[in-house]
C-alpha cells in the first residue's frame, strides 16, 4: 500500500516543498522508499531512493524542485525489493512518461516479456514499470496521450491508483483508479491535487472529488475534468467538503490507528486472498513432502500459528508442532531431522527470536524454511527458502490486528492447497471450504458495522474487573490467547486466554459471583464439551459472555450476554473462526483502553518490531 500525491499550481511557490510535505503526510501508507518528479521548461526532474522520507530528504533535498507541477510517491513494496531502482516514479524507454502507482499489476510478467520482445528496456523489478512502457507502445500506434493511457490500462489485470506526468502533456497530471484510492483536491483557479488519501492535501484545501473505479481525472492548475475510462465520455462531478481536522485525517477519520486497522481487515483479507497461487502451491508441496513440520513465531504471530497449525493439520493428515520461536532451539536440539520444514511467521520479518531460530535450524540440519511476513525485503525473507508476503498493508498501531487475520488467512490458503493436492476430500467439499474462506471479509465487515454499541456496553459492564478469562477449546484456544494478549497490550488488563478444559484445573479458583468469563464458541467439534465447561463456571456464579454464531441456540440461553458473529453454523466456516471471531476481541481491547483513558496506539513498553532477545 503506497501513498501517491500530485500537485499542479499556477502560483510561484516551491513545488518541491509542497510535494514533500504532501507525501510525508501519507507516510503511514508505506515507508520503504520515496520519489518525486517535477516538470519545468520541457524537462523532467526526478529524485528517488530507498529509505524513509526524512532519510532520503537529507540525502537528496526533496524540497528542491523546479516548476509548478510534480507527482510524488511513498512506497510499500509488493514487487521488487525496496531499492532505489525499484522506487517510483517509473519511466518509459524515452524517459518522457513518469508514473507513480499504488496497487498490484497481476499480469505484469507476461506483459513485460512481450514488451521486452518489442525492444523495451526495463530497469526495475516492479510490476509498475510496465505501465509507462505500455503507454509508450500505444503512442507508437498513433493514439494521443489520453487514449494511449486508456488503451494501455485496458490490458492490465489487477489494481491501480496512478498519477502520470509526461512531457507529452507538460501542463497536466493524469490520475486514474481501479480498486486503489485516488481523490482530487482543488483550490479553484489556483491549484489542483491528487492523492491516495485526504491528509496529503488537507492543509491546502478542503474541497475534493472522489475518483471512482475506471475513471480518469485530468488535472490542470485549479481545474479538473473527469472521464469514464470505458466510454471516454466526460463525467460531471460535484465537489465535496472535508470536515476533519488534519489530525483526524491522518488516521483516515479514525481516532486511532488501531481502530482504523481493525476496520481495514476486510480489505486486507481481500488483498491477501489474491496472493499468487504459485507461492501457496510451493509451500503446500514442501509441507506435504516433509518428515517433521514445525510452525513458529512470537506473540500474535505465535497465536496465528496455533490457529494455522489446526487448519493445516486437518487437511495434511500429519501432526504439526507449534513452538514459540525462543524455545525452538532448546526443544529441538538433538531432535531435528533432515527433510523437515519450519514455517516461520513474523509480521515485521525482523523479530530477532524468530530469525535466530530459523538460522540455527538451517545450520543444524538440511531442512526447509518457509516464512510468512507482512514486510517485503525484511530479514526473514533472506533466511528463508521461500516466503509469502501477506497483503495487510502498513500496520502502524503497535498492537497487531489486521496482520494477525491475514497471517491466519494465508495459512488457511496453504491448508486448502494441501487438501487439493492430496485429493482426500471430494472437489466439491474443498470448494465449500474455499467459499467459506472467501466469505471471511464480508462476515467481518457485517460484524463491524453492527456491534460497536454492544461491545461498548460490555466494556462498561466489565469496567471494574482488571482480570478475567477468555476460554475456548480446540482451534479457538489461539483466538482466546490472542484476545488476552490484546487486552494486556493496549488496555493494561491482565486478561488471560486459556483452554476451557484446563481452566478447571486451577483458574476456576478465581471465580466468585459476577466474575466475568468470555467463552469463544464457534459450533465446531468442541462445542458440546465447551457447554460443559461453561456450566462449571456458571454454577459458581460466573458472569458468562459468549461469542457465538448468529443462529446459536444452546450457548445463548446459558449466557448473560452474547456477541453474535454473522456467519453460517457449518463446519466450513467454523474452521476459519480464528479469522472471523477475532475482531470482537480486538474491539473489546480497543474500547477497554479508551474507557480507561489509555492510548491504544502507544502501549507502554512495547515496540512494533522486536529486534532484541
Ligand atoms: N506494486 C507496486 C510496487 O511494488 C506498488 C506497491 C503498492 O501499492 O504497495 O512498487
Coordinates of C-alpha atoms and ligand atoms in Angstrom, one line a residue:
X1 CA 0.0 0.0 0.0
X2 CA 1.7 3.2 -1.2
X3 CA 1.0 6.8 -1.0
X4 CA 0.5 9.0 -4.1
X5 CA 0.5 12.8 -4.2
X6 CA 0.3 15.1 -7.2
X7 CA 0.2 18.9 -7.3
X8 CA -0.2 21.4 -10.2
X9 CA -0.5 25.1 -9.5
X10 CA -0.3 28.5 -11.3
X11 CA 1.4 30.2 -8.3
X12 CA 5.0 30.9 -7.8
X13 CA 5.6 28.5 -4.9
X14 CA 8.3 26.0 -4.0
X15 CA 6.8 22.9 -5.7
X16 CA 9.3 20.5 -4.1
X17 CA 8.3 21.7 -0.6
X18 CA 4.6 21.2 -1.4
X19 CA 5.2 17.7 -2.9
X20 CA 7.5 16.7 0.0
X21 CA 5.0 17.8 2.7
X22 CA 2.1 16.2 0.9
X23 CA 3.8 12.8 0.5
X24 CA 5.1 13.0 4.1
X25 CA 1.5 13.1 5.3
X26 CA 1.0 9.8 3.6
X27 CA 4.0 8.1 5.0
X28 CA 1.7 5.9 7.2
X29 CA 0.8 4.1 3.9
X30 CA 4.3 3.0 3.1
X31 CA 7.8 4.0 4.1
X32 CA 10.4 1.9 2.3
X33 CA 11.3 4.3 -0.5
X34 CA 10.2 7.7 -1.8
X35 CA 10.4 9.5 -5.1
X36 CA 9.3 12.9 -6.6
X37 CA 9.3 14.1 -10.2
X38 CA 8.6 17.7 -11.4
X39 CA 8.4 19.2 -14.9
X40 CA 9.9 22.5 -15.9
X41 CA 10.9 24.1 -19.2
X42 CA 10.3 20.8 -21.1
X43 CA 12.4 18.7 -18.8
X44 CA 11.6 16.2 -16.1
X45 CA 13.5 16.2 -12.8
X46 CA 13.4 13.0 -10.8
X47 CA 14.8 12.2 -7.3
X48 CA 14.2 8.9 -5.7
X49 CA 15.8 6.4 -3.3
X50 CA 15.1 3.6 -0.8
X51 CA 14.7 4.7 2.8
X52 CA 12.3 6.7 5.0
X53 CA 11.2 10.1 3.6
X54 CA 13.4 12.0 6.1
X55 CA 16.4 9.9 5.4
X56 CA 16.1 10.4 1.6
X57 CA 15.3 14.1 2.0
X58 CA 18.6 14.6 3.9
X59 CA 20.5 13.0 1.0
X60 CA 18.6 14.3 -2.0
X61 CA 17.0 17.6 -0.8
X62 CA 13.5 16.5 -1.8
X63 CA 12.1 20.0 -1.2
X64 CA 14.2 21.4 -4.1
X65 CA 12.5 21.0 -7.5
X66 CA 11.8 23.5 -10.3
X67 CA 8.4 24.1 -11.9
X68 CA 4.8 24.2 -10.9
X69 CA 3.8 20.6 -11.3
X70 CA 5.0 17.5 -9.5
X71 CA 4.0 13.9 -8.5
X72 CA 5.3 12.0 -5.5
X73 CA 5.3 8.5 -4.1
X74 CA 6.0 6.8 -0.8
X75 CA 6.4 3.0 -1.4
X76 CA 5.4 -0.1 0.4
X77 CA 7.0 -2.6 -1.9
X78 CA 4.9 -5.5 -3.3
X79 CA 7.0 -6.4 -6.3
X80 CA 10.7 -6.0 -6.1
X81 CA 12.8 -5.2 -3.1
X82 CA 12.8 -1.7 -1.6
X83 CA 15.8 -0.3 -3.6
X84 CA 16.5 3.0 -5.4
X85 CA 15.9 1.4 -8.8
X86 CA 12.5 0.0 -7.7
X87 CA 11.4 3.3 -6.2
X88 CA 8.7 5.2 -8.0
X89 CA 8.3 7.2 -10.3
X90 CA 9.0 4.7 -13.1
X91 CA 9.6 5.8 -16.7
X92 CA 9.4 4.5 -20.3
X93 CA 12.4 4.0 -22.7
X94 CA 12.4 7.6 -23.9
X95 CA 12.2 8.9 -20.3
X96 CA 9.3 11.2 -21.1
X97 CA 6.5 9.4 -19.3
X98 CA 6.6 9.1 -15.5
X99 CA 4.2 7.0 -13.4
X100 CA 3.6 6.6 -9.7
X101 CA 1.4 3.6 -8.7
X102 CA -0.5 2.2 -5.8
X103 CA -1.6 -1.4 -6.3
X104 CA -0.6 -4.6 -8.0
X105 CA -0.5 -5.4 -11.7
X106 CA -1.2 -9.2 -11.7
X107 CA -0.3 -9.9 -15.4
X108 CA 2.9 -7.8 -15.4
X109 CA 5.2 -10.8 -16.1
X110 CA 3.6 -11.8 -19.4
X111 CA 3.2 -8.1 -20.5
X112 CA 6.9 -7.5 -19.6
X113 CA 8.1 -10.4 -21.7
X114 CA 6.0 -9.1 -24.7
X115 CA 7.3 -5.6 -24.3
X116 CA 10.9 -6.8 -24.0
X117 CA 10.5 -8.7 -27.2
X118 CA 9.3 -5.5 -28.8
X119 CA 12.5 -3.8 -27.8
X120 CA 11.6 -2.2 -24.5
X121 CA 14.3 -1.9 -21.8
X122 CA 13.3 -2.4 -18.2
X123 CA 15.3 -1.1 -15.2
X124 CA 13.4 -2.3 -12.2
X125 CA 11.8 -5.5 -10.8
X126 CA 8.5 -3.8 -10.2
X127 CA 5.1 -4.5 -11.7
X128 CA 4.6 -0.7 -12.1
X129 CA 7.3 -0.2 -14.7
X130 CA 5.3 -1.9 -17.4
X131 CA 2.7 1.0 -17.3
X132 CA 4.9 3.8 -18.8
X133 CA 6.2 1.3 -21.4
X134 CA 2.7 0.2 -22.4
X135 CA 1.6 3.8 -22.8
X136 CA 4.7 4.4 -24.9
X137 CA 3.7 1.4 -27.1
X138 CA 0.2 2.8 -27.6
X139 CA 1.6 6.2 -28.5
X140 CA 3.7 4.4 -31.2
X141 CA 0.4 3.1 -32.6
X142 CA -0.6 6.7 -33.3
X143 CA -3.0 7.3 -30.4
X144 CA -3.0 10.6 -28.5
X145 CA -1.7 10.6 -24.9
X146 CA -5.0 10.3 -23.2
X147 CA -6.2 7.4 -25.4
X148 CA -2.9 5.7 -25.1
X149 CA -3.4 5.6 -21.3
X150 CA -7.0 4.3 -21.7
X151 CA -5.9 1.6 -24.1
X152 CA -2.9 0.6 -22.1
X153 CA -4.9 0.2 -18.9
X154 CA -7.4 -2.0 -20.7
X155 CA -4.7 -4.6 -20.9
X156 CA -3.8 -4.6 -17.2
X157 CA -5.2 -7.0 -14.7
X158 CA -5.1 -6.0 -11.0
X159 CA -5.4 -2.9 -9.1
X160 CA -4.1 0.6 -9.6
X161 CA -4.2 4.2 -8.4
X162 CA -2.0 6.1 -10.8
X163 CA -0.6 9.6 -11.2
X164 CA 1.1 10.3 -14.5
X165 CA 3.3 13.2 -15.5
X166 CA 4.6 13.4 -19.0
X167 CA 6.3 15.7 -21.4
X168 CA 3.6 14.9 -23.9
X169 CA 1.2 16.9 -21.8
X170 CA 3.5 19.2 -19.8
X171 CA 0.8 21.2 -18.0
X172 CA -1.3 18.3 -16.9
X173 CA -1.4 15.5 -14.4
X174 CA -3.5 12.5 -15.3
X175 CA -4.9 10.4 -12.4
X176 CA -6.8 7.1 -12.8
X177 CA -8.0 4.5 -10.5
X178 CA -9.1 0.9 -10.3
X179 CA -9.5 -0.6 -6.8
X180 CA -6.8 1.7 -5.2
X181 CA -8.0 5.0 -3.9
X182 CA -7.4 8.4 -5.6
X183 CA -9.0 11.6 -4.5
X184 CA -8.8 15.0 -6.1
X185 CA -8.4 18.2 -4.1
X186 CA -8.9 21.6 -5.7
X187 CA -8.4 25.3 -5.0
X188 CA -10.5 26.6 -7.9
X189 CA -8.5 28.7 -10.3
X190 CA -5.2 28.2 -8.4
X191 CA -4.1 24.6 -7.8
X192 CA -5.3 21.0 -8.1
X193 CA -4.0 17.9 -6.2
X194 CA -4.4 14.2 -6.4
X195 CA -3.7 11.8 -3.6
X196 CA -4.3 8.4 -2.1
X197 CA -5.8 9.9 1.0
X198 CA -7.1 13.2 2.3
X199 CA -4.2 14.1 4.7
X200 CA -1.9 14.8 1.7
X201 CA -3.7 18.0 0.8
X202 CA -5.8 18.8 3.8
X203 CA -3.8 21.8 4.9
X204 CA -4.1 23.1 1.3
X205 CA -7.7 22.7 0.5
X206 CA -10.8 21.1 2.0
X207 CA -12.6 20.8 -1.4
X208 CA -12.4 17.4 -3.0
X209 CA -13.8 14.9 -5.5
X210 CA -13.7 11.2 -5.2
X211 CA -12.4 9.3 -8.3
X212 CA -14.4 6.1 -8.8
X213 CA -13.2 2.9 -10.3
X214 CA -12.4 3.1 -14.0
X215 CA -12.5 6.9 -14.0
X216 CA -9.8 9.3 -15.2
X217 CA -9.1 12.8 -13.9
X218 CA -7.2 15.4 -16.0
X219 CA -5.7 18.0 -13.7
X220 CA -4.7 21.5 -14.7
X221 CA -3.9 24.3 -12.3
X222 CA -7.1 25.0 -10.4
X223 CA -9.2 22.9 -12.8
X224 CA -10.1 19.2 -13.2
X225 CA -12.1 17.2 -15.8
X226 CA -13.3 13.7 -15.3
X227 CA -13.8 10.9 -17.9
X228 CA -15.3 7.5 -17.9
X229 CA -12.4 5.2 -19.0
X230 CA -14.8 2.7 -20.7
X231 CA -16.7 5.2 -22.9
X232 CA -14.3 8.2 -22.8
X233 CA -17.2 10.4 -22.0
X234 CA -17.0 13.4 -19.7
X235 CA -18.4 12.8 -16.2
X236 CA -19.9 15.7 -14.2
X237 CA -19.0 15.5 -10.6
X238 CA -20.0 17.7 -7.6
X239 CA -17.2 18.7 -5.3
X240 CA -17.5 17.9 -1.5
X241 CA -16.0 19.4 1.6
X242 CA -13.8 17.6 4.1
X243 CA -14.9 18.0 7.6
X244 CA -12.0 16.6 9.5
X245 CA -9.1 18.3 11.2
X246 CA -5.7 17.4 9.9
X247 CA -5.0 15.3 12.9
X248 CA -8.1 13.1 12.5
X249 CA -7.4 12.7 8.8
X250 CA -4.0 11.3 9.3
X251 CA -5.8 8.4 10.7
X252 CA -8.3 8.4 7.9
X253 CA -11.0 9.8 10.2
X254 CA -10.4 7.2 12.9
X255 CA -9.4 8.3 16.4
X256 CA -6.6 5.7 16.5
X257 CA -4.6 3.7 14.0
X258 CA -5.6 0.5 16.0
X259 CA -9.3 1.2 15.2
X260 CA -8.6 2.1 11.6
X261 CA -6.6 -1.1 11.2
X262 CA -9.4 -3.2 12.8
X263 CA -11.7 -1.7 10.2
X264 CA -9.3 -2.3 7.4
X265 CA -9.4 -6.1 7.9
X266 CA -12.0 -6.8 5.2
X267 CA -9.9 -5.0 2.6
X268 CA -6.6 -6.5 3.9
X269 CA -8.1 -10.0 3.8
X270 CA -9.4 -9.5 0.3
X271 CA -5.9 -8.5 -0.9
X272 CA -4.4 -11.5 0.9
X273 CA -6.9 -13.8 -0.8
X274 CA -5.3 -12.7 -4.1
X275 CA -1.8 -13.9 -3.1
X276 CA -0.2 -15.8 -6.0
X277 CA -1.4 -19.4 -6.1
X278 CA 2.1 -20.4 -7.3
X279 CA 3.6 -19.3 -4.0
X280 CA 0.9 -21.1 -2.0
X281 CA 1.5 -24.2 -4.0
X282 CA 5.2 -24.2 -3.4
X283 CA 4.5 -24.0 0.4
X284 CA 1.9 -26.8 0.1
X285 CA 4.2 -29.1 -1.8
X286 CA 7.1 -28.7 0.6
X287 CA 4.9 -29.2 3.6
X288 CA 3.4 -32.3 2.0
X289 CA 6.8 -34.0 1.4
X290 CA 8.4 -33.1 4.8
X291 CA 9.1 -35.6 7.6
X292 CA 8.5 -33.3 10.5
X293 CA 6.7 -29.9 10.4
X294 CA 7.1 -27.1 12.9
X295 CA 5.4 -23.7 12.9
X296 CA 6.9 -20.9 14.9
X297 CA 6.5 -17.3 15.8
X298 CA 6.3 -14.9 18.8
X299 CA 3.4 -13.0 20.3
X300 CA 0.5 -12.5 17.9
X301 CA 2.3 -14.4 15.2
X302 CA 2.6 -17.4 17.5
X303 CA -1.2 -17.3 18.1
X304 CA -1.8 -17.1 14.4
X305 CA 0.5 -20.1 14.1
X306 CA -1.6 -22.0 16.7
X307 CA -4.7 -21.4 14.5
X308 CA -2.8 -22.2 11.3
X309 CA -1.5 -25.5 12.8
X310 CA -5.0 -26.7 13.4
X311 CA -6.2 -25.7 9.9
X312 CA -3.2 -27.2 8.1
X313 CA -3.2 -30.5 10.2
X314 CA -6.8 -31.1 9.4
X315 CA -6.1 -31.3 5.6
X316 CA -2.5 -32.6 5.8
X317 CA -3.2 -35.7 7.9
X318 CA 0.1 -35.2 9.8
X319 CA 0.9 -33.5 13.1
X320 CA 2.3 -30.0 13.1
X321 CA 4.1 -28.8 16.2
X322 CA 3.8 -25.2 17.1
X323 CA 6.8 -23.9 19.1
X324 CA 7.5 -20.5 20.4
X325 CA 10.5 -19.3 18.4
X326 CA 12.6 -18.5 21.5
X327 CA 12.1 -22.2 22.6
X328 CA 12.7 -23.8 19.3
X329 CA 16.4 -24.4 19.7
X330 CA 16.0 -25.6 23.3
X331 CA 13.3 -28.1 22.3
X332 CA 14.6 -29.4 19.1
X333 CA 18.4 -29.7 19.7
X334 CA 19.1 -33.4 19.0
X335 CA 15.6 -34.0 17.6
X336 CA 15.7 -32.0 14.4
X337 CA 15.7 -34.4 11.4
X338 CA 16.7 -33.9 7.8
X339 CA 13.9 -33.1 5.4
X340 CA 11.9 -31.3 8.0
X341 CA 10.2 -27.9 7.4
X342 CA 9.9 -24.9 9.7
X343 CA 7.1 -22.4 8.9
X344 CA 8.2 -19.1 10.5
X345 CA 5.5 -16.4 11.0
X346 CA 6.5 -12.8 11.7
X347 CA 4.6 -9.6 11.0
X348 CA 7.7 -7.4 10.6
X349 CA 10.0 -10.1 9.3
X350 CA 12.6 -8.7 11.7
X351 CA 11.7 -10.4 15.0
X352 CA 15.1 -11.4 16.2
X353 CA 14.0 -14.5 18.2
X354 CA 12.3 -15.9 15.1
X355 CA 15.3 -15.1 12.9
X356 CA 17.7 -16.7 15.3
X357 CA 15.6 -19.8 15.5
X358 CA 15.5 -20.4 11.8
X359 CA 19.1 -19.6 11.3
X360 CA 20.0 -22.1 14.0
X361 CA 17.7 -24.8 12.4
X362 CA 19.1 -24.2 8.9
X363 CA 22.7 -24.7 10.2
X364 CA 21.7 -27.8 12.3
X365 CA 20.0 -29.8 9.5
X366 CA 19.3 -29.9 5.9
X367 CA 15.7 -28.6 6.1
X368 CA 13.5 -26.0 4.5
X369 CA 12.4 -22.7 6.0
X370 CA 9.1 -21.2 4.7
X371 CA 8.2 -17.8 6.1
X372 CA 5.1 -15.7 6.2
X373 CA 5.6 -11.9 6.8
X374 CA 4.0 -8.6 6.0
X375 CA 7.2 -6.9 5.1
X376 CA 8.9 -7.1 1.7
X377 CA 12.6 -7.2 1.8
X378 CA 12.7 -8.0 5.6
X379 CA 15.4 -10.1 7.1
X380 CA 13.3 -13.2 7.5
X381 CA 12.9 -13.4 3.7
X382 CA 16.6 -13.6 3.3
X383 CA 16.9 -16.6 5.6
X384 CA 14.0 -18.5 4.1
X385 CA 13.9 -20.9 1.2
X386 CA 10.6 -19.5 0.2
X387 CA 8.4 -16.7 1.6
X388 CA 4.9 -15.3 1.3
X389 CA 4.1 -11.6 1.9
X390 CA 0.7 -11.1 3.4
X391 CA -1.1 -8.1 2.0
X392 CA -2.3 -6.4 5.2
X393 CA -0.6 -3.2 4.2
X394 CA 1.3 -1.0 6.6
X395 CA 0.2 -1.5 10.2
X396 CA 1.0 1.5 12.3
X397 CA -0.8 0.6 15.5
X398 CA 1.7 -1.3 17.7
X399 CA -0.8 -4.0 18.6
X400 CA -1.1 -6.3 15.6
X401 CA -4.7 -6.6 14.3
X402 CA -5.1 -6.9 10.6
X403 CA -1.7 -8.6 10.2
X404 CA -2.9 -11.4 12.5
X405 CA -6.0 -12.1 10.5
X406 CA -4.0 -12.0 7.2
X407 CA -1.5 -14.5 8.7
X408 CA -4.2 -17.0 9.6
X409 CA -5.8 -16.5 6.2
X410 CA -2.5 -17.2 4.4
X411 CA -2.1 -20.4 6.5
X412 CA -5.7 -21.4 5.6
X413 CA -4.9 -20.9 1.9
X414 CA -1.9 -23.2 2.2
X415 CA -4.1 -25.8 4.0
X416 CA -6.7 -25.8 1.3
X417 CA -4.0 -26.1 -1.4
X418 CA -2.7 -29.2 0.5
X419 CA -6.3 -30.6 0.5
X420 CA -6.4 -30.1 -3.2
X421 CA -3.1 -31.8 -3.8
X422 CA -3.9 -34.7 -1.5
X423 CA -7.3 -35.2 -3.1
X424 CA -8.6 -36.6 0.3
X425 CA -11.8 -34.7 0.0
X426 CA -14.1 -34.5 -3.0
X427 CA -13.5 -31.4 -5.0
X428 CA -17.0 -30.1 -4.1
X429 CA -16.1 -30.2 -0.4
X430 CA -12.9 -28.3 -1.0
X431 CA -14.8 -25.7 -2.9
X432 CA -17.2 -25.3 0.1
X433 CA -14.2 -24.5 2.3
X434 CA -12.8 -22.0 -0.3
X435 CA -16.2 -20.4 -0.4
X436 CA -16.3 -20.1 3.3
X437 CA -12.7 -18.7 3.4
X438 CA -13.6 -16.1 0.7
X439 CA -16.6 -15.0 2.7
X440 CA -14.5 -14.0 5.8
X441 CA -14.0 -10.3 4.7
X442 CA -17.8 -9.9 4.3
X443 CA -18.5 -11.6 7.6
X444 CA -16.1 -9.2 9.3
X445 CA -17.5 -6.2 7.5
X446 CA -21.0 -7.1 8.6
X447 CA -19.9 -7.7 12.2
X448 CA -18.0 -4.3 12.4
X449 CA -20.9 -2.3 11.1
X450 CA -23.4 -3.6 13.7
X451 CA -21.7 -4.3 17.0
X452 CA -19.9 -1.3 18.3
X453 CA -22.6 -0.3 20.8
X454 CA -22.8 -3.8 22.2
X455 CA -19.0 -4.0 22.6
X456 CA -19.0 -0.7 24.4
X457 CA -21.8 -1.9 26.7
X458 CA -19.8 -5.0 27.6
X459 CA -16.7 -2.9 28.2
X460 CA -18.7 -0.7 30.6
X461 CA -20.1 -3.8 32.3
X462 CA -16.6 -5.2 32.8
X463 CA -15.1 -1.9 33.9
X464 CA -14.3 -3.0 37.4
X465 CA -12.7 -6.2 36.5
X466 CA -8.9 -5.9 35.9
X467 CA -8.7 -9.6 35.4
X468 CA -10.9 -12.2 33.7
X469 CA -10.6 -15.1 31.2
X470 CA -11.2 -15.8 27.5
X471 CA -11.9 -19.5 27.5
X472 CA -12.0 -21.8 24.4
X473 CA -11.3 -25.3 23.2
X474 CA -9.5 -26.6 20.1
X475 CA -8.8 -24.2 17.3
X476 CA -10.2 -21.3 19.3
X477 CA -7.5 -21.5 22.1
X478 CA -5.3 -19.4 19.8
X479 CA -8.1 -16.9 19.4
X480 CA -8.5 -16.7 23.2
X481 CA -4.8 -16.2 23.7
X482 CA -4.6 -13.5 21.0
X483 CA -7.6 -11.8 22.7
X484 CA -5.9 -11.9 26.1
X485 CA -2.7 -10.5 24.6
X486 CA -4.6 -7.6 23.0
X487 CA -6.2 -6.7 26.3
X488 CA -2.8 -6.8 28.1
X489 CA -1.1 -4.8 25.4
X490 CA -3.5 -1.9 24.9
X491 CA -5.7 -1.9 27.9
X492 CA -3.2 -2.8 30.6
X493 CA -5.6 -5.5 32.0
X494 CA -4.5 -9.0 33.0
X495 CA -7.0 -10.9 30.8
X496 CA -5.9 -14.4 30.1
X497 CA -6.7 -16.6 27.1
X498 CA -6.8 -20.2 28.4
X499 CA -8.0 -23.6 27.5
X500 CA -11.6 -24.1 28.8
X501 CA -10.8 -27.7 29.7
X502 CA -7.7 -26.7 31.6
X503 CA -9.4 -23.8 33.4
X504 CA -11.0 -26.2 35.9
X505 CA -7.5 -27.3 36.9
X506 CA -6.7 -24.1 38.6
X507 CA -8.1 -20.8 37.3
X508 CA -11.6 -21.7 38.3
X509 CA -10.4 -21.0 41.9
X510 CA -10.7 -17.3 41.0
X511 CA -14.4 -17.4 40.2
X512 CA -16.8 -15.6 42.6
X513 CA -20.3 -14.2 41.9
X514 CA -20.1 -11.9 39.0
X515 CA -16.6 -12.9 37.9
X516 CA -16.6 -12.5 34.1
X517 CA -15.6 -15.3 31.7
X518 CA -15.8 -14.8 28.0
X519 CA -16.3 -18.1 26.0
X520 CA -15.3 -18.3 22.4
X521 CA -17.7 -20.8 21.0
X522 CA -17.9 -21.5 17.3
X523 CA -20.1 -24.5 16.5
X524 CA -17.2 -27.0 15.9
X525 CA -16.5 -30.4 17.3
X526 CA -15.6 -28.9 20.7
X527 CA -18.9 -27.2 21.1
X528 CA -20.7 -29.7 23.3
X529 CA -17.7 -30.1 25.7
X530 CA -17.4 -26.3 25.8
X531 CA -21.0 -26.1 27.1
X532 CA -20.0 -28.4 29.9
X533 CA -17.1 -26.1 30.8
X534 CA -19.4 -23.1 30.6
X535 CA -21.8 -24.7 33.1
X536 CA -18.9 -25.3 35.5
X537 CA -18.2 -21.6 35.6
X538 CA -21.9 -20.6 35.6
X539 CA -22.8 -22.7 38.5
X540 CA -20.1 -21.0 40.6
X541 CA -21.6 -17.6 39.9
X542 CA -19.5 -16.6 36.9
X543 CA -20.9 -13.9 34.6
X544 CA -20.9 -15.6 31.2
X545 CA -20.3 -13.6 28.0
X546 CA -20.2 -15.8 24.9
X547 CA -19.1 -15.2 21.3
X548 CA -21.2 -17.4 19.1
X549 CA -22.6 -17.6 15.6
X550 CA -25.9 -15.8 15.0
X551 CA -28.0 -19.0 14.8
X552 CA -26.6 -20.4 18.0
X553 CA -29.4 -21.5 20.4
X554 CA -27.7 -23.5 23.2
X555 CA -24.9 -21.4 24.5
X556 CA -27.0 -18.3 24.2
X557 CA -29.5 -19.5 26.8
X558 CA -26.8 -20.1 29.4
X559 CA -25.1 -16.7 28.8
X560 CA -25.6 -13.4 30.4
X561 CA -24.6 -11.7 27.2
X562 CA -23.7 -12.8 23.7
X563 CA -21.7 -11.3 20.8
X564 CA -23.0 -12.7 17.5
X565 CA -20.7 -13.4 14.6
X566 CA -22.8 -13.2 11.4
X567 CA -21.7 -16.4 9.8
X568 CA -23.3 -19.8 9.0
X569 CA -23.1 -22.5 11.6
X570 CA -21.4 -25.1 9.3
X571 CA -18.1 -26.9 9.5
X572 CA -16.7 -25.0 6.5
X573 CA -17.0 -21.6 8.3
X574 CA -16.2 -22.9 11.8
X575 CA -12.6 -23.9 10.8
X576 CA -11.9 -20.3 9.8
X577 CA -13.4 -18.8 13.0
X578 CA -10.0 -17.6 14.2
X579 CA -10.3 -15.0 11.4
X580 CA -14.0 -14.1 11.9
X581 CA -14.1 -14.1 15.7
X582 CA -11.0 -12.1 16.4
X583 CA -12.4 -8.6 15.6
X584 CA -14.8 -8.9 18.5
X585 CA -11.8 -9.4 20.9
X586 CA -9.8 -6.7 19.2
X587 CA -12.7 -4.2 19.7
X588 CA -13.1 -5.3 23.3
X589 CA -9.4 -4.5 23.8
X590 CA -9.6 -1.2 22.0
X591 CA -12.7 0.1 23.8
X592 CA -11.4 -1.0 27.2
X593 CA -8.2 1.0 26.6
X594 CA -10.4 4.0 25.6
X595 CA -12.6 3.6 28.6
X596 CA -9.6 3.6 30.9
X597 CA -8.1 6.7 29.2
X598 CA -5.2 4.8 27.6
X599 CA -3.8 5.5 24.2
X600 CA -4.2 2.1 22.3
X601 CA -1.7 3.2 19.6
X602 CA 1.1 3.7 22.1
X603 CA 1.1 0.8 24.6
X604 CA 3.7 1.2 27.4
X605 CA 7.0 -0.6 26.9
X606 CA 6.1 -2.1 23.5
X607 CA 7.6 -1.7 20.1
X608 CA 6.1 -3.0 16.9
X609 CA 9.2 -4.7 15.7
X610 CA 11.0 -6.7 18.4
X611 CA 14.7 -6.8 17.5
X612 CA 16.1 -7.6 20.9
X613 CA 16.3 -11.0 22.6
Ligands
LIG1 N1 3.3 -2.8 -6.8 C1 4.0 -1.6 -6.7 C2 5.4 -1.7 -6.1 O1 5.7 -2.8 -5.6 C3 3.2 -0.6 -5.8 C4 3.1 -1.1 -4.4 C5 2.0 -0.7 -3.6 O2 1.0 -0.1 -4.0 O3 2.0 -1.0 -2.3 O4 6.2 -0.9 -6.3

